[in-house]
Amino acid sequence: MTTLDELFVRLREATTPTEIENLQNGIWQIWLTTGDLLLDKHLEAGMRAMAAGNYTQAIADFTALIELQPAYAEGWNKRATAYYLRGEYRASLDDVRETLRREPRHFGALAGWANMLRAIADDRGTLRVLLRLEALCPHWPGLQSQLREVRDQLGE
């Protein structure tokens, strides 16, 4: 079985969109595995609620998951996404930070954070986060153009 660390090494070296997507999917499979039936129940319920647009219920399910297993990074990331979709950006950013404390390589959290920073025109912060993403996967589709746009905004 391929480990998370091995997948991240390969992601850093990946150059084609298909290869990057396949590696990301492998990483997501690991991240979405809690190893506990009760935690899986909360994760699945929250994901169903979020997909249905019921962000309040999703946040409740992900909060229950976080309370049961605060070290599980994906619980924080999923709740960050639900908060974001509900328009609660500060709460979303707080949960992104918690996600990254637990899994600093979480490209989903980094990409979401960069999007939120761009939305509030924090170009310096956006650049910092995009550079972290670039360290994980320099050939991430669209990343280099985003970096150019932000650097142009900053006059760099």
mmCIF file of C-alpha atoms in Angstrom:
data_model
loop_
_atom_site.group_PDB
_atom_site.id
_atom_site.type_symbol
_atom_site.label_atom_id
_atom_site.label_comp_id
_atom_site.label_asym_id
_atom_site.label_seq_id
_atom_site.Cartn_x
_atom_site.Cartn_y
_atom_site.Cartn_z
ATOM 1 C CA MET A 1 0.000 0.000 0.000
ATOM 2 C CA THR A 2 1.263 3.451 -0.893
ATOM 3 C CA THR A 3 1.764 5.779 2.054
ATOM 4 C CA LEU A 4 0.723 9.401 2.287
ATOM 5 C CA ASP A 5 4.370 10.498 2.311
ATOM 6 C CA GLU A 6 5.067 8.518 -0.874
ATOM 7 C CA LEU A 7 2.065 10.058 -2.596
ATOM 8 C CA PHE A 8 3.255 13.553 -1.662
ATOM 9 C CA VAL A 9 6.741 12.843 -3.038
ATOM 10 C CA ARG A 10 5.174 11.695 -6.293
ATOM 11 C CA LEU A 11 2.812 14.700 -6.337
ATOM 12 C CA ARG A 12 5.774 17.054 -6.094
ATOM 13 C CA GLU A 13 7.305 15.379 -9.157
ATOM 14 C CA ALA A 14 4.083 14.990 -11.162
ATOM 15 C CA THR A 15 3.820 17.098 -14.314
ATOM 16 C CA THR A 16 0.652 16.065 -16.136
ATOM 17 C CA PRO A 17 -2.872 17.011 -15.031
ATOM 18 C CA THR A 18 -3.979 13.352 -15.134
ATOM 19 C CA GLU A 19 -1.060 12.210 -12.994
ATOM 20 C CA ILE A 20 -1.646 15.060 -10.513
ATOM 21 C CA GLU A 21 -5.357 14.271 -10.308
ATOM 22 C CA ASN A 22 -4.703 10.551 -9.733
ATOM 23 C CA LEU A 23 -2.224 11.310 -6.948
ATOM 24 C CA GLN A 24 -4.604 13.822 -5.360
ATOM 25 C CA ASN A 25 -7.374 11.227 -5.438
ATOM 26 C CA GLY A 26 -5.082 8.740 -3.682
ATOM 27 C CA ILE A 27 -4.290 11.319 -1.025
ATOM 28 C CA TRP A 28 -7.981 12.172 -0.583
ATOM 29 C CA GLN A 29 -8.766 8.457 -0.111
ATOM 30 C CA ILE A 30 -6.308 8.342 2.781
ATOM 31 C CA TRP A 31 -7.533 11.631 4.248
ATOM 32 C CA LEU A 32 -11.154 10.463 4.084
ATOM 33 C CA THR A 33 -10.379 7.254 5.975
ATOM 34 C CA THR A 34 -10.977 7.687 9.681
ATOM 35 C CA GLY A 35 -10.544 4.061 10.697
ATOM 36 C CA ASP A 36 -13.520 4.363 13.071
ATOM 37 C CA LEU A 37 -17.168 3.557 12.309
ATOM 38 C CA LEU A 38 -18.622 6.370 14.436
ATOM 39 C CA LEU A 39 -16.279 8.926 12.907
ATOM 40 C CA ASP A 40 -17.089 7.617 9.420
ATOM 41 C CA LYS A 41 -20.792 8.054 10.198
ATOM 42 C CA HIS A 42 -20.323 11.737 11.084
ATOM 43 C CA LEU A 43 -18.044 12.318 8.099
ATOM 44 C CA GLU A 44 -20.439 10.711 5.634
ATOM 45 C CA ALA A 45 -23.496 12.461 7.120
ATOM 46 C CA GLY A 46 -21.725 15.810 6.952
ATOM 47 C CA MET A 47 -20.648 15.256 3.370
ATOM 48 C CA ARG A 48 -24.202 14.279 2.367
ATOM 49 C CA ALA A 49 -25.629 17.349 4.127
ATOM 50 C CA MET A 50 -23.060 19.607 2.471
ATOM 51 C CA ALA A 51 -23.790 18.127 -0.971
ATOM 52 C CA ALA A 52 -27.495 18.776 -0.348
ATOM 53 C CA GLY A 53 -26.803 22.404 0.568
ATOM 54 C CA ASN A 54 -27.692 21.906 4.240
ATOM 55 C CA TYR A 55 -24.590 23.627 5.588
ATOM 56 C CA THR A 56 -25.941 23.999 9.126
ATOM 57 C CA GLN A 57 -26.379 20.235 9.419
ATOM 58 C CA ALA A 58 -23.008 19.627 7.777
ATOM 59 C CA ILE A 59 -21.316 21.933 10.285
ATOM 60 C CA ALA A 60 -23.046 20.081 13.137
ATOM 61 C CA ASP A 61 -21.881 16.699 11.811
ATOM 62 C CA PHE A 62 -18.313 17.887 11.257
ATOM 63 C CA THR A 63 -18.283 19.538 14.700
ATOM 64 C CA ALA A 64 -19.297 16.220 16.272
ATOM 65 C CA LEU A 65 -16.488 14.534 14.342
ATOM 66 C CA ILE A 66 -13.960 17.150 15.509
ATOM 67 C CA GLU A 67 -15.097 16.799 19.122
ATOM 68 C CA LEU A 68 -14.627 13.024 18.957
ATOM 69 C CA GLN A 69 -11.268 13.199 17.140
ATOM 70 C CA PRO A 70 -9.710 16.684 17.231
ATOM 71 C CA ALA A 71 -6.476 15.411 15.643
ATOM 72 C CA TYR A 72 -8.306 14.348 12.458
ATOM 73 C CA ALA A 73 -7.393 17.094 9.959
ATOM 74 C CA GLU A 74 -10.095 16.273 7.436
ATOM 75 C CA GLY A 75 -12.847 16.946 9.968
ATOM 76 C CA TRP A 76 -11.555 20.508 10.289
ATOM 77 C CA ASN A 77 -11.170 20.849 6.518
ATOM 78 C CA LYS A 78 -14.703 19.662 5.799
ATOM 79 C CA ARG A 79 -16.134 22.041 8.400
ATOM 80 C CA ALA A 80 -14.050 24.865 6.878
ATOM 81 C CA THR A 81 -15.642 24.086 3.519
ATOM 82 C CA ALA A 82 -19.151 24.072 4.996
ATOM 83 C CA TYR A 83 -18.528 27.405 6.731
ATOM 84 C CA TYR A 84 -17.163 28.833 3.481
ATOM 85 C CA LEU A 85 -20.209 27.674 1.529
ATOM 86 C CA ARG A 86 -22.459 29.255 4.173
ATOM 87 C CA GLY A 87 -20.561 32.536 3.804
ATOM 88 C CA GLU A 88 -18.869 32.400 7.220
ATOM 89 C CA TYR A 89 -15.365 33.196 6.027
ATOM 90 C CA ARG A 90 -13.780 33.951 9.408
ATOM 91 C CA ALA A 91 -14.935 30.609 10.816
ATOM 92 C CA SER A 92 -13.762 28.939 7.619
ATOM 93 C CA LEU A 93 -10.312 30.535 7.899
ATOM 94 C CA ASP A 94 -10.055 29.457 11.549
ATOM 95 C CA ASP A 95 -10.779 25.851 10.542
ATOM 96 C CA VAL A 96 -8.338 26.049 7.613
ATOM 97 C CA ARG A 97 -5.645 27.026 10.102
ATOM 98 C CA GLU A 98 -6.580 24.070 12.318
ATOM 99 C CA THR A 99 -6.494 21.758 9.289
ATOM 100 C CA LEU A 100 -3.014 22.962 8.357
ATOM 101 C CA ARG A 101 -1.769 22.606 11.956
ATOM 102 C CA ARG A 102 -2.644 18.922 11.694
ATOM 103 C CA GLU A 103 -1.695 18.369 8.038
ATOM 104 C CA PRO A 104 0.538 21.158 6.675
ATOM 105 C CA ARG A 105 0.448 19.553 3.211
ATOM 106 C CA HIS A 106 -3.334 19.777 2.886
ATOM 107 C CA PHE A 107 -3.593 21.161 -0.639
ATOM 108 C CA GLY A 108 -7.378 21.468 -0.427
ATOM 109 C CA ALA A 109 -7.118 23.723 2.616
ATOM 110 C CA LEU A 110 -4.308 25.729 1.006
ATOM 111 C CA ALA A 111 -6.269 26.220 -2.221
ATOM 112 C CA GLY A 112 -9.360 27.289 -0.263
ATOM 113 C CA TRP A 113 -7.312 29.672 1.851
ATOM 114 C CA ALA A 114 -5.761 31.234 -1.261
ATOM 115 C CA ASN A 115 -9.233 31.713 -2.790
ATOM 116 C CA MET A 116 -10.507 33.453 0.330
ATOM 117 C CA LEU A 117 -7.448 35.714 0.504
ATOM 118 C CA ARG A 118 -7.838 36.640 -3.164
ATOM 119 C CA ALA A 119 -11.504 37.449 -2.564
ATOM 120 C CA ILE A 120 -10.536 40.003 0.081
ATOM 121 C CA ALA A 121 -7.658 41.336 -2.083
ATOM 122 C CA ASP A 122 -4.917 40.187 0.288
ATOM 123 C CA ASP A 123 -2.361 39.722 -2.484
ATOM 124 C CA ARG A 124 0.637 39.319 -0.152
ATOM 125 C CA GLY A 125 -1.167 36.608 1.840
ATOM 126 C CA THR A 126 -2.375 34.939 -1.346
ATOM 127 C CA LEU A 127 1.181 34.789 -2.662
ATOM 128 C CA ARG A 128 2.446 33.193 0.581
ATOM 129 C CA VAL A 129 -0.235 30.498 0.460
ATOM 130 C CA LEU A 130 0.224 29.829 -3.262
ATOM 131 C CA LEU A 131 3.966 29.420 -2.697
ATOM 132 C CA ARG A 132 3.194 26.777 -0.053
ATOM 133 C CA LEU A 133 0.995 25.036 -2.609
ATOM 134 C CA GLU A 134 3.770 25.300 -5.205
ATOM 135 C CA ALA A 135 6.176 23.566 -2.808
ATOM 136 C CA LEU A 136 3.779 20.603 -2.731
ATOM 137 C CA CYS A 137 3.068 20.471 -6.447
ATOM 138 C CA PRO A 138 4.796 22.971 -8.748
ATOM 139 C CA HIS A 139 2.839 21.746 -11.779
ATOM 140 C CA TRP A 140 -0.601 22.049 -10.159
ATOM 141 C CA PRO A 141 -2.939 23.006 -13.024
ATOM 142 C CA GLY A 142 -3.412 26.771 -13.135
ATOM 143 C CA LEU A 143 -1.030 27.466 -10.257
ATOM 144 C CA GLN A 144 1.699 29.181 -12.266
ATOM 145 C CA SER A 145 -0.808 31.555 -13.887
ATOM 146 C CA GLN A 146 -2.264 32.373 -10.463
ATOM 147 C CA LEU A 147 1.223 33.095 -9.153
ATOM 148 C CA ARG A 148 1.917 35.392 -12.142
ATOM 149 C CA GLU A 149 -1.373 37.276 -11.599
ATOM 150 C CA VAL A 150 -0.685 37.820 -7.907
ATOM 151 C CA ARG A 151 2.907 38.875 -8.542
ATOM 152 C CA ASP A 152 1.668 41.320 -11.200
ATOM 153 C CA GLN A 153 -0.801 42.753 -8.665
ATOM 154 C CA LEU A 154 2.086 43.194 -6.228
ATOM 155 C CA GLY A 155 4.336 44.685 -8.886
ATOM 156 C CA GLU A 156 6.901 41.881 -8.530
#
